[in-house]
XYZ file of N, CA, C and O in Angstrom:
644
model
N 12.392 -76.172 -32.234
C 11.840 -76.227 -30.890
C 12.287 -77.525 -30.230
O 12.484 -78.610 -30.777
N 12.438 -77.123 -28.648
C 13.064 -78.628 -27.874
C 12.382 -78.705 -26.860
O 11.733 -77.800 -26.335
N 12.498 -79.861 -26.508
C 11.930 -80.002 -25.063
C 12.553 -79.544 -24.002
O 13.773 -79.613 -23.856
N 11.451 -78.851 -22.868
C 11.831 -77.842 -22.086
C 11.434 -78.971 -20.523
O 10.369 -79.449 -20.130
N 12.758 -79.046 -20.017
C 12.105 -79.118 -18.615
C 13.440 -78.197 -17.535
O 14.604 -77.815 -17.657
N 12.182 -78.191 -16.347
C 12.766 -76.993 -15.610
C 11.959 -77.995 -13.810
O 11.015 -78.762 -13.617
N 13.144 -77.288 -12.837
C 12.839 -77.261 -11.524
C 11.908 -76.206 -11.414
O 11.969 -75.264 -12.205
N 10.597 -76.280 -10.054
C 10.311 -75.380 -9.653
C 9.979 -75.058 -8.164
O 9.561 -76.045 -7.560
N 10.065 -73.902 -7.419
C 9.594 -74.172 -6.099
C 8.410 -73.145 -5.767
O 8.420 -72.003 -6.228
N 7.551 -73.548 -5.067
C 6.228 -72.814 -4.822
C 6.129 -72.320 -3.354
O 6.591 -73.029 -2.459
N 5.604 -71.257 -3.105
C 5.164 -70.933 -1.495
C 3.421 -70.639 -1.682
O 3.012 -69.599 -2.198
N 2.800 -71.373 -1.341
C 1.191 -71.124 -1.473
C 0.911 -70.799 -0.273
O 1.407 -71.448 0.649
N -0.281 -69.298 0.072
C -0.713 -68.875 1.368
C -1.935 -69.745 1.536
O -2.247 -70.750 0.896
N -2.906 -68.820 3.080
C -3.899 -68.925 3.041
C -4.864 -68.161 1.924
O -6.011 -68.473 1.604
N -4.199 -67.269 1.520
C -4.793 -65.897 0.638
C -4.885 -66.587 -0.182
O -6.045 -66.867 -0.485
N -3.461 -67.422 -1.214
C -3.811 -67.896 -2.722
C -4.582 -69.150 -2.548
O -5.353 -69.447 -3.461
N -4.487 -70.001 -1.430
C -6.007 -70.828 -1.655
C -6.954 -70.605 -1.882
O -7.639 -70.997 -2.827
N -7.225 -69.833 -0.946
C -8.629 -68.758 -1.148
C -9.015 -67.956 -2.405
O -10.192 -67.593 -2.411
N -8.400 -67.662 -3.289
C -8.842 -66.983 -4.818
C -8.385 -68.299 -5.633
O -8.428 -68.270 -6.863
N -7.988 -69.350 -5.013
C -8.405 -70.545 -6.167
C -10.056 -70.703 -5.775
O -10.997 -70.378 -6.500
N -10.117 -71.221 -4.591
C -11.415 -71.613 -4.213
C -12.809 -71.241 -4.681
O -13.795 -71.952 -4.874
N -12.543 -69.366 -4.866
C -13.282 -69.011 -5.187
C -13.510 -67.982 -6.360
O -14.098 -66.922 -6.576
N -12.484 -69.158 -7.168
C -12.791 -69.007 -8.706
C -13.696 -69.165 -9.302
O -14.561 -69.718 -8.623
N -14.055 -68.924 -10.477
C -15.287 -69.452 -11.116
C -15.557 -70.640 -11.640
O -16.650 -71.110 -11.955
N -14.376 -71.147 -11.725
C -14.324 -72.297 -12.378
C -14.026 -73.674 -11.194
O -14.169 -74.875 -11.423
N -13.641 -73.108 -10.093
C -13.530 -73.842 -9.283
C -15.380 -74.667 -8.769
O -15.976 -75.741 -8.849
N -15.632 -72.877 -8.120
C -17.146 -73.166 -8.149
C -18.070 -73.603 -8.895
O -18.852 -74.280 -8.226
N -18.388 -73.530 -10.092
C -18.620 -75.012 -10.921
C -18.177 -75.987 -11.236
O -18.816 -76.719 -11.991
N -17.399 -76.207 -10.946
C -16.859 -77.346 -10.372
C -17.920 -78.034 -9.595
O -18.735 -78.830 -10.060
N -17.803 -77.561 -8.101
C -17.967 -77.689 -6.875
C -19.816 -77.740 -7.132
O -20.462 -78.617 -6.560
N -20.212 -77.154 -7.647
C -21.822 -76.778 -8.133
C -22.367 -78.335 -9.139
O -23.515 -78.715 -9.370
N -21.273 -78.845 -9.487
C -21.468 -79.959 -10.837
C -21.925 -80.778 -10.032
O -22.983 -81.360 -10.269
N -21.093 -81.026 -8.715
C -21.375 -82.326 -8.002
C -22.532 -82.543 -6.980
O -22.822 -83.527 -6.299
N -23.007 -81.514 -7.073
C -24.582 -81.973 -6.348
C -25.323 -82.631 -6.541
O -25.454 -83.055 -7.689
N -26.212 -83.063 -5.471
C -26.843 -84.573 -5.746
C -28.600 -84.416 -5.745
O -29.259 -84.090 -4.757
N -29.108 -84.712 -7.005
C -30.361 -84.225 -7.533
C -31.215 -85.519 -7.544
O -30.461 -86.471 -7.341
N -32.114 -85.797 -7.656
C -32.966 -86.239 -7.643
C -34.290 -85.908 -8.285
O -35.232 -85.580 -7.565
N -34.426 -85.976 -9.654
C -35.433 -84.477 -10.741
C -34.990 -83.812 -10.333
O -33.764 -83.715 -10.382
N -35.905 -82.839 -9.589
C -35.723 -81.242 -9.604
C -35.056 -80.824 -8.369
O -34.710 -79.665 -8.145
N -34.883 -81.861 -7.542
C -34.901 -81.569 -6.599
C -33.366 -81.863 -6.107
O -32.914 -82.968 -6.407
N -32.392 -80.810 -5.255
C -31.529 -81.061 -5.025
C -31.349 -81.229 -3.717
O -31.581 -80.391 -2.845
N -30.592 -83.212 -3.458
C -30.437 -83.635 -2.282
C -29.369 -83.280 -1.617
O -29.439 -83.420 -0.396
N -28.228 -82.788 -2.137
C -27.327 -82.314 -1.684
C -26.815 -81.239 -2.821
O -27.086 -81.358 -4.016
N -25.876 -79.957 -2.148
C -26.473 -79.053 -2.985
C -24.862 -78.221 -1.869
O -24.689 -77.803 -0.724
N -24.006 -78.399 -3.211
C -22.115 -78.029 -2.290
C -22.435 -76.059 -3.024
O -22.649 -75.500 -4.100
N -22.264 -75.719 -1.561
C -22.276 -74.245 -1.737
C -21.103 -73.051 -1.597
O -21.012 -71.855 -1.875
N -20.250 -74.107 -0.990
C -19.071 -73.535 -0.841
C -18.075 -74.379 0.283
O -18.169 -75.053 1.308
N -16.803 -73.703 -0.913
C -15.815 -74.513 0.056
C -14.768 -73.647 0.403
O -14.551 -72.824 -0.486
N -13.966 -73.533 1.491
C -13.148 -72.407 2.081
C -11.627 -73.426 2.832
O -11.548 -74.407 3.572
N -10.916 -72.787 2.340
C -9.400 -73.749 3.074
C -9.097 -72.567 3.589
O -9.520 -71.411 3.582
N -7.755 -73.556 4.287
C -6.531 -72.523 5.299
C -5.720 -73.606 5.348
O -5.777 -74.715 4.817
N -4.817 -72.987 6.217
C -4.006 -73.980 6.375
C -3.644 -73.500 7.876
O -3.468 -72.324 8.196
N -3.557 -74.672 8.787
C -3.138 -74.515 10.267
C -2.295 -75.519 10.775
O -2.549 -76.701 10.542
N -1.255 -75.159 11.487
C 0.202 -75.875 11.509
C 0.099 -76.521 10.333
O -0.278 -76.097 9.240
N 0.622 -78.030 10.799
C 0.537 -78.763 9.383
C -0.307 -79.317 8.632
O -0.033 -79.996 7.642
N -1.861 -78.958 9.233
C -2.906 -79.131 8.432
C -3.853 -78.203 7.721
O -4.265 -77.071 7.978
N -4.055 -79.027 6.775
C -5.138 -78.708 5.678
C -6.478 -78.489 5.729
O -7.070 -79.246 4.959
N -7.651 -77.278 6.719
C -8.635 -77.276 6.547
C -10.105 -77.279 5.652
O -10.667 -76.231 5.331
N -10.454 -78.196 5.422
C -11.480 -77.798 4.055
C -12.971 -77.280 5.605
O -13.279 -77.839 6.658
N -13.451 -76.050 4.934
C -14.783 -75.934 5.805
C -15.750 -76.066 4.087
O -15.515 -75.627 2.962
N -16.663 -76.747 4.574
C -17.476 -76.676 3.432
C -18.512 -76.467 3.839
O -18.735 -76.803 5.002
N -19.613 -75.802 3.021
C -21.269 -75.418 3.782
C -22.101 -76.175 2.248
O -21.833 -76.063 1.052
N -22.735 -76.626 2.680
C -23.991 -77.724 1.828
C -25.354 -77.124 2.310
O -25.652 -76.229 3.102
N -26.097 -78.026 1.469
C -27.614 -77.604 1.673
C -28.142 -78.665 1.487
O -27.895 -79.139 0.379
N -29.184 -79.620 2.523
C -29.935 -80.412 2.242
C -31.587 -80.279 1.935
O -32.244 -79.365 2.433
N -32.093 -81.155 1.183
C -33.453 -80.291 0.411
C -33.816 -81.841 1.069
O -33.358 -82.928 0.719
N -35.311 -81.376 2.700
C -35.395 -83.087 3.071
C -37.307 -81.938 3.232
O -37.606 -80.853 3.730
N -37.972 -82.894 2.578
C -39.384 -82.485 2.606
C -39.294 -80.727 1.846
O -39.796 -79.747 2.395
N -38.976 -80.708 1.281
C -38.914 -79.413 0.590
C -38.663 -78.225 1.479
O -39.236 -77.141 1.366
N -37.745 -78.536 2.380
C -37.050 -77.483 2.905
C -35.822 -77.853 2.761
O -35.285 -78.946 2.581
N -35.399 -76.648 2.881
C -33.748 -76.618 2.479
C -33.126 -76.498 4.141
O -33.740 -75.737 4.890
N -32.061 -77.161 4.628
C -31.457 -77.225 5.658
C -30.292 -77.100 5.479
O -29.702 -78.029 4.927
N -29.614 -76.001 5.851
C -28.052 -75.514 5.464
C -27.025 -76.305 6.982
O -27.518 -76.604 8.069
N -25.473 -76.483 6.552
C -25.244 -76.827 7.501
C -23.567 -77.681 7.134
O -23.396 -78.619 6.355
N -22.679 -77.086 7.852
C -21.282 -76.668 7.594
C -20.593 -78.161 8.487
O -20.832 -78.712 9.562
N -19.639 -78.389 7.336
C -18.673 -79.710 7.971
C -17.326 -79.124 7.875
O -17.074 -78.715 6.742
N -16.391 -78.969 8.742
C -14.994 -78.390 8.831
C -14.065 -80.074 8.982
O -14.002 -80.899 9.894
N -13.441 -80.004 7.562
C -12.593 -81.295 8.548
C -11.138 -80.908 8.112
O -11.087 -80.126 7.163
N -9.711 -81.408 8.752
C -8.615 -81.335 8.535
C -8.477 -82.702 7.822
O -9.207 -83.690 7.734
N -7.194 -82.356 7.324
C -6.330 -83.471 6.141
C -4.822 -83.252 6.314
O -4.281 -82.146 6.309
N -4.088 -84.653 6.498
C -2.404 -84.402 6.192
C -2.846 -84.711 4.724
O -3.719 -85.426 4.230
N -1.404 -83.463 3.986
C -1.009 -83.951 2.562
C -0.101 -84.091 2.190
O 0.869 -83.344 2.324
N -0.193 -85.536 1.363
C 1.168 -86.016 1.221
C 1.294 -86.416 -0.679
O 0.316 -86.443 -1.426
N 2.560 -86.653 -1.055
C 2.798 -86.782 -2.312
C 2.724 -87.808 -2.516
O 3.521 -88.527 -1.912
N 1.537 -88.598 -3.664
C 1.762 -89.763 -4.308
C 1.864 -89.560 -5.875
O 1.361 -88.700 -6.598
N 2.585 -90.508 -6.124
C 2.772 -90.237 -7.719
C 2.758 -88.785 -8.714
O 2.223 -88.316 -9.719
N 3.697 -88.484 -7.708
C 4.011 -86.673 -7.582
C 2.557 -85.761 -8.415
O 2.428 -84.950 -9.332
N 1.725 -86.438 -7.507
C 0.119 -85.417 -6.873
C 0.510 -85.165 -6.020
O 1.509 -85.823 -5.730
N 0.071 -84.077 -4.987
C -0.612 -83.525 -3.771
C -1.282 -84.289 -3.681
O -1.846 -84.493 -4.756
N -1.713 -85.165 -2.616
C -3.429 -85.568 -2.030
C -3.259 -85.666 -0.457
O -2.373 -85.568 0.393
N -4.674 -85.927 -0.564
C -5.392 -85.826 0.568
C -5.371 -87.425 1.579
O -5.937 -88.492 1.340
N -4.574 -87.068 2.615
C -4.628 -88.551 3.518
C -5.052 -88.023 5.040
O -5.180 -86.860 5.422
N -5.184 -88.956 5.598
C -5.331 -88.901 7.166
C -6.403 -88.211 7.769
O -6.147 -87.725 8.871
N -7.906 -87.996 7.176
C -8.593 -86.952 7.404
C -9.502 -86.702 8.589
O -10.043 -87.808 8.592
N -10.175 -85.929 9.797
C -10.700 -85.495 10.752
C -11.330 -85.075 10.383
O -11.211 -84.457 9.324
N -12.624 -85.198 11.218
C -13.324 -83.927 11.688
C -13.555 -83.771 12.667
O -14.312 -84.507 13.299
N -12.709 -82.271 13.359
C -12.311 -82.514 14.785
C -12.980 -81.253 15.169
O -12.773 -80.416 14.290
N -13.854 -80.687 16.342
C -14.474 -79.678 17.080
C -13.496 -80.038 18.485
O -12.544 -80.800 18.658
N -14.302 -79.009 19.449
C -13.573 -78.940 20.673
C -13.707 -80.086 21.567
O -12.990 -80.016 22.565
N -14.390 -81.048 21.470
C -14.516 -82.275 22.274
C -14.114 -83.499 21.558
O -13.636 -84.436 22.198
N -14.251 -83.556 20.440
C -14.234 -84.885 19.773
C -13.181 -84.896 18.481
O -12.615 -83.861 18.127
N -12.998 -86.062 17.873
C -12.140 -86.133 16.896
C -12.533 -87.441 16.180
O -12.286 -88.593 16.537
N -13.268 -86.966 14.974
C -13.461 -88.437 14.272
C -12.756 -88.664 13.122
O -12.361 -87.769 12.376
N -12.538 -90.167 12.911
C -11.166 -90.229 11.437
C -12.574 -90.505 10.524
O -13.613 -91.100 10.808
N -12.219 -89.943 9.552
C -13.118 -89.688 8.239
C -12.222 -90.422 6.985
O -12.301 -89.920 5.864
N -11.526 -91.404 7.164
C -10.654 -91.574 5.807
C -11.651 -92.191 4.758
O -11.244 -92.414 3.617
N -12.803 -92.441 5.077
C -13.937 -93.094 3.854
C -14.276 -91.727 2.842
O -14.741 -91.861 1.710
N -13.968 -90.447 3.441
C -14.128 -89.144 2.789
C -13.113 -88.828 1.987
O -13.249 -87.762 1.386
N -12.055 -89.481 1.780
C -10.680 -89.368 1.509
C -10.724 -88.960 -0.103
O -10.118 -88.001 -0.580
N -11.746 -90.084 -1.001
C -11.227 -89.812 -2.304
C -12.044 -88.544 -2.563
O -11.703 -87.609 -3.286
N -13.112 -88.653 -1.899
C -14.132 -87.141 -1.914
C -13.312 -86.086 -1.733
O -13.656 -85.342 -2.651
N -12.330 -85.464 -1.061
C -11.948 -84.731 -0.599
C -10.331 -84.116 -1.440
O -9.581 -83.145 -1.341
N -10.450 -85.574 -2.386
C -8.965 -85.440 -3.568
C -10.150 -84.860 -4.599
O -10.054 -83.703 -5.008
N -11.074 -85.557 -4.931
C -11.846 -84.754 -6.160
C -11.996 -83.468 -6.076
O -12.145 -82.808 -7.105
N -11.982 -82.865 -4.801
C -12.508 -81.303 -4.790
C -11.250 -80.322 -4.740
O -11.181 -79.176 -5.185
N -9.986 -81.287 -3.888
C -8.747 -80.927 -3.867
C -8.417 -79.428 -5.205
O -8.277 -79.612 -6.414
N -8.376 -78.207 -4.567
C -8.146 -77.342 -5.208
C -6.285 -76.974 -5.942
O -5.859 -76.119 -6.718
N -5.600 -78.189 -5.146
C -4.050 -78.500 -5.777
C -4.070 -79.048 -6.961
O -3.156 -78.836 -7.757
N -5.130 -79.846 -7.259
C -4.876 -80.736 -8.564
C -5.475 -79.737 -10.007
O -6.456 -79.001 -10.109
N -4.630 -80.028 -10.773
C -5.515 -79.083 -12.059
C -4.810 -79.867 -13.286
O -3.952 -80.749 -13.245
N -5.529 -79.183 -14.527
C -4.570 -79.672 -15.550
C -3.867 -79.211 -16.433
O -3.947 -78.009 -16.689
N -3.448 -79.610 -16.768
C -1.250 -78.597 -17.262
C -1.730 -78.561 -18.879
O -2.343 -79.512 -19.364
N -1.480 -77.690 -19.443
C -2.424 -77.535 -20.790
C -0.929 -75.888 -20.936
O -1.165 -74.708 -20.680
N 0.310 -76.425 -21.364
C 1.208 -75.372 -21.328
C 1.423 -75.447 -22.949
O 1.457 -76.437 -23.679
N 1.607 -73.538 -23.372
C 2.148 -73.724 -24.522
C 1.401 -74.300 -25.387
O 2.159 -74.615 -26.305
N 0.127 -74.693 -25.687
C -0.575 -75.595 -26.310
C -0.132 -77.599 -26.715
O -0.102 -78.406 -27.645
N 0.097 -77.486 -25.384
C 0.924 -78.839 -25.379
C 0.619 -79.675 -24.272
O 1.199 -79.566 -23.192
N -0.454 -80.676 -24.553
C -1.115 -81.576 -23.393
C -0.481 -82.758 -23.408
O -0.993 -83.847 -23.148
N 0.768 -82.520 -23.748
C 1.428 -83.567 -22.892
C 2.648 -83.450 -21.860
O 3.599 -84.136 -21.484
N 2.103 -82.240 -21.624
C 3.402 -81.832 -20.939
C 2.950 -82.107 -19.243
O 1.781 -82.096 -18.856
N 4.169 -82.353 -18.347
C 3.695 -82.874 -17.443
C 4.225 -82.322 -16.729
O 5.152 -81.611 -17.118
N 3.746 -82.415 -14.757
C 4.137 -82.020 -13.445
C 4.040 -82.548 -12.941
O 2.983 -83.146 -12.738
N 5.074 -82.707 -12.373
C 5.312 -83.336 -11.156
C 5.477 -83.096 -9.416
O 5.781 -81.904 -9.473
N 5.480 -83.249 -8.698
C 5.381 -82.698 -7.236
C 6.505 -83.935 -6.500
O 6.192 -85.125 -6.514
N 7.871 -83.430 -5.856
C 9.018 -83.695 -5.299
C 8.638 -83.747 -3.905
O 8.183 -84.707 -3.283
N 8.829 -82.856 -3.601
C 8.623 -82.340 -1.823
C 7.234 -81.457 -1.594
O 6.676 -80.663 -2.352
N 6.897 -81.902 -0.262
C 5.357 -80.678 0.149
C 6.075 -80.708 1.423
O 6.896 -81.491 1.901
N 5.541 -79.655 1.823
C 5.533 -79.522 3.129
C 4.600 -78.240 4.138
O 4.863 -77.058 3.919
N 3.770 -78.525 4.973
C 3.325 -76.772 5.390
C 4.038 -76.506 6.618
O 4.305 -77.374 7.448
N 4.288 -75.488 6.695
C 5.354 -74.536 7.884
C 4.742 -73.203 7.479
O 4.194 -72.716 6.491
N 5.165 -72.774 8.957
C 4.298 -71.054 9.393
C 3.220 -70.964 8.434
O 3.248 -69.984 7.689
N 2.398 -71.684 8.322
C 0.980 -71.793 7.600
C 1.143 -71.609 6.426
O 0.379 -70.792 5.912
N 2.003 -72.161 5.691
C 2.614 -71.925 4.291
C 2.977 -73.303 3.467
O 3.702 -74.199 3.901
N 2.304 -73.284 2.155
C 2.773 -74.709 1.610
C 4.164 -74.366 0.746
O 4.385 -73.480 -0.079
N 4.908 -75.306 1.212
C 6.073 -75.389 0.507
C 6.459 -76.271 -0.430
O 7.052 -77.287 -0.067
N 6.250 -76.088 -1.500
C 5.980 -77.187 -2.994
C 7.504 -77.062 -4.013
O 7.877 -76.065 -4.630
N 8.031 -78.107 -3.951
C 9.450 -78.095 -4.878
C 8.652 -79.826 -5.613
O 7.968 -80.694 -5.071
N 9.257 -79.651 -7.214
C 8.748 -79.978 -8.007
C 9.441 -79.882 -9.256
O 10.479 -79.227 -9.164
N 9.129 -80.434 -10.653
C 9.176 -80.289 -12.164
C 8.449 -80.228 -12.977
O 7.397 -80.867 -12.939
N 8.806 -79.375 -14.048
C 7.671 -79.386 -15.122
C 8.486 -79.902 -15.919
O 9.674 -79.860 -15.598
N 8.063 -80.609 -17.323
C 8.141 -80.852 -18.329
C 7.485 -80.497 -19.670
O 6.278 -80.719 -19.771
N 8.135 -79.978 -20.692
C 6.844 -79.475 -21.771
C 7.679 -80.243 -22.644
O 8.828 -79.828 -22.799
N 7.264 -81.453 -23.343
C 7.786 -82.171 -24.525
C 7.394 -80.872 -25.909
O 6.491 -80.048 -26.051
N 8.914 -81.361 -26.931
C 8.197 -80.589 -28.049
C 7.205 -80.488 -28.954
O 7.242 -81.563 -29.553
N 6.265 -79.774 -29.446
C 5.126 -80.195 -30.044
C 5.567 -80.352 -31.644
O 6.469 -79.741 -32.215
N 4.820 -81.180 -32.102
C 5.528 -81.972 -33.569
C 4.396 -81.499 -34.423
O 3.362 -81.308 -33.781
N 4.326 -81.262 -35.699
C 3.389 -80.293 -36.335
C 2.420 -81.018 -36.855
O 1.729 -80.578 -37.773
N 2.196 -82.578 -36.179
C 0.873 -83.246 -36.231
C 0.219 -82.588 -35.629
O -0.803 -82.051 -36.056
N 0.963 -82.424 -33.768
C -0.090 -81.630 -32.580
C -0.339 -80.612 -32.573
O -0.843 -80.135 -31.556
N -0.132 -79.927 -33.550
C 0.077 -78.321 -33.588
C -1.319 -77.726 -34.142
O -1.807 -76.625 -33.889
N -1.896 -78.889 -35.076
C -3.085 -79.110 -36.143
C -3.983 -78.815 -35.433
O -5.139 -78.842 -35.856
């Protein structure tokens, strides 16, 4: 056995965001990070929904706040440019923009890489050290365009154990 590396290029829709999002594993995820207090949950992430429009990245998310033991539901839509660092996807430049106003949110920034449904972890072949990388992004006609490498080093029959 040798080590395998290979180019790759990706076209991600609005559709395949959307059945990451609302995976199961995504959503616990997304369910882990609520903010409790005993029993009581102060913030309480119920869902999160992307798209993609021109060249931005919509996250709409709907929460639940628990203030005097009522629950108060209530939806934040913000956009994001994404750009490649240390061949990640992340999340820079972020809004939350409605029809009158436009506020920069970049204090939301690392919040918004943690939930980041691009990032995952590469577990190929039974081989966790194999790595990916991300070259070029780009979105056009509402489409992410991802060129990139994988790497799968060979596994040695310590790691195999």
């Amino acid at each position: 056995k040798e080590n395998f590396a290979m180019n790759y290029s990706l076209t991600i829709t609005d559709d395949d965001l959307k059945k990451t999002v609302l995976s199961k594993d995504y959503l616990d995820f997304l369910h882990s990070m609520n903010i409790k207090m005993g029993s009581v949950n102060l913030l309480e992430l119920e869902n999160v929904d992307v798209s993609l429009i021109n060249d931005k990245f919509i996250y709409s998310i709907k929460m639940n706040n628990t203030i005097f033991n009522y629950s108060v539901p209530f939806s934040v839509d913000v956009s994001a440019q994404m750009k490649v660092q240390n061949g990640q996807i992340k999340v820079s430049q972020v809004t939350w923009e409605n029809k009158n106003q436009k506020l920069n949110l970049t204090q939301v920034t690392n919040l918004l890489n943690m939930i980041n449904p691009l990032n995952f972890t590469l577990d190929v072949l039974d081989n966790k050290n194999s790595k990916v990388a991300v070259k070029t992004f780009d979105i056009q006609d509402n489409k992410m365009l991802i060129d990139g490498t994988l790497f799968i080093p060979k596994n040695t029959e310590e790691e195999r154990k």
